[in-house]
Short mmCIF file of C-alpha atoms in Angstrom, two decimals:
data_model
loop_
_atom_site.label_atom_id
_atom_site.label_comp_id
_atom_site.label_asym_id
_atom_site.label_seq_id
_atom_site.Cartn_x
_atom_site.Cartn_y
_atom_site.Cartn_z
CA MET A 102 78.68 42.60 237.65
CA THR A 103 77.11 45.61 234.98
CA LYS A 104 79.09 48.81 233.99
CA ILE A 105 76.79 51.28 233.49
CA LEU A 106 77.55 53.62 230.49
CA LYS A 107 78.75 57.13 231.12
CA SER A 108 76.14 58.36 228.61
CA TYR A 109 73.22 56.71 225.78
CA LYS A 110 73.37 58.36 222.29
CA GLY A 111 74.68 62.10 224.51
CA ILE A 112 72.79 61.76 226.69
CA PRO A 113 74.16 61.42 230.41
CA TYR A 114 73.55 58.71 232.65
CA GLU A 115 72.43 61.11 235.98
CA VAL A 116 70.66 63.32 233.95
CA ALA A 117 68.53 60.23 231.76
CA LYS A 118 67.78 58.91 235.42
CA GLN A 119 66.92 62.29 237.37
CA LYS A 120 64.62 62.47 234.32
CA LEU A 121 62.79 59.75 235.21
CA GLU A 122 63.08 60.00 239.20
CA THR A 123 61.13 63.78 238.27
CA LEU A 124 58.58 62.25 235.95
CA LEU A 125 57.34 59.35 238.16
CA ASP A 126 57.04 62.23 240.82
CA ALA A 127 55.02 63.73 238.22
CA LEU A 128 53.02 60.97 237.47
CA ASP A 129 52.63 60.32 240.86
CA VAL A 130 50.88 64.19 241.55
CA VAL A 131 48.88 63.91 238.35
CA LEU A 132 47.34 60.60 239.33
CA THR A 133 46.20 61.77 242.88
CA GLY A 134 43.69 64.92 240.86
CA GLN A 135 44.63 65.38 237.40
CA SER A 136 42.04 68.12 237.30
CA TYR A 137 39.10 69.65 239.29
CA THR A 138 36.73 71.60 239.13
CA ILE A 139 34.72 74.75 240.73
CA GLY A 140 31.94 76.11 239.45
CA SER A 141 32.03 76.13 235.83
CA ARG A 142 35.39 76.48 235.59
CA THR A 143 38.20 73.08 235.32
CA LEU A 144 41.63 72.67 235.61
CA THR A 145 43.45 69.66 234.05
CA ARG A 146 47.22 69.98 236.06
CA ALA A 147 48.56 67.61 233.13
CA ASN A 148 48.43 65.33 230.28
CA LEU A 149 48.52 62.20 231.26
CA ASN A 150 49.29 60.04 228.12
CA ALA A 151 51.84 62.69 227.66
CA ILE A 152 53.91 61.99 231.22
CA GLN A 153 53.61 57.80 230.57
CA GLU A 154 55.14 58.59 227.11
CA ALA A 155 58.54 60.48 228.81
CA ILE A 156 58.58 58.05 231.84
CA GLU A 157 59.47 54.87 228.70
CA TYR A 158 61.45 57.15 226.89
CA TRP A 159 63.48 58.51 230.40
CA SER A 160 63.04 53.99 231.84
CA ASP A 161 64.07 53.43 228.24
CA ILE A 162 67.67 55.10 228.49
CA VAL A 163 68.40 54.22 231.93
CA SER A 164 68.07 50.80 231.87
CA LYS A 165 70.44 51.17 228.24
CA CYS A 166 73.00 53.00 229.98
CA GLU A 167 72.32 50.06 233.17
CA SER A 168 72.48 47.58 231.83
CA GLY A 169 76.41 48.35 229.74
CA CYS A 170 74.36 48.56 226.75
CA GLY A 171 75.98 50.86 224.21
CA GLY A 172 73.64 50.05 221.69
CA VAL A 173 74.71 49.09 217.67
CA LYS A 174 78.87 48.21 216.84
CA VAL A 175 79.17 49.49 213.47
CA GLN A 176 82.25 46.94 212.22
CA ARG A 177 83.24 47.46 208.18
CA ALA A 178 83.85 44.65 206.24
CA ILE A 179 85.49 44.93 202.51
CA PRO A 180 84.64 42.80 199.89
CA GLN A 181 87.14 40.55 198.33
CA ASP A 182 87.07 37.82 195.23
CA PHE A 183 89.77 35.21 195.01
#
């Protein structure tokens, strides 16, 4: 059983999961009609590339929390001459 981290890089798991779900919902909305034109006016709802980049970012954080990986662990070593 994999342990889920409570946070990663100071971002709580629940916040990251909620952001990811919100972005996936936004992606669905954008894909169904990113922009439309009435007469000479055009309305663009959102930047698809920005949403996709944000999904990658939050997905990475969620997956790291779910995998239980805490990232890089730093250890101290003192070299000695014998």
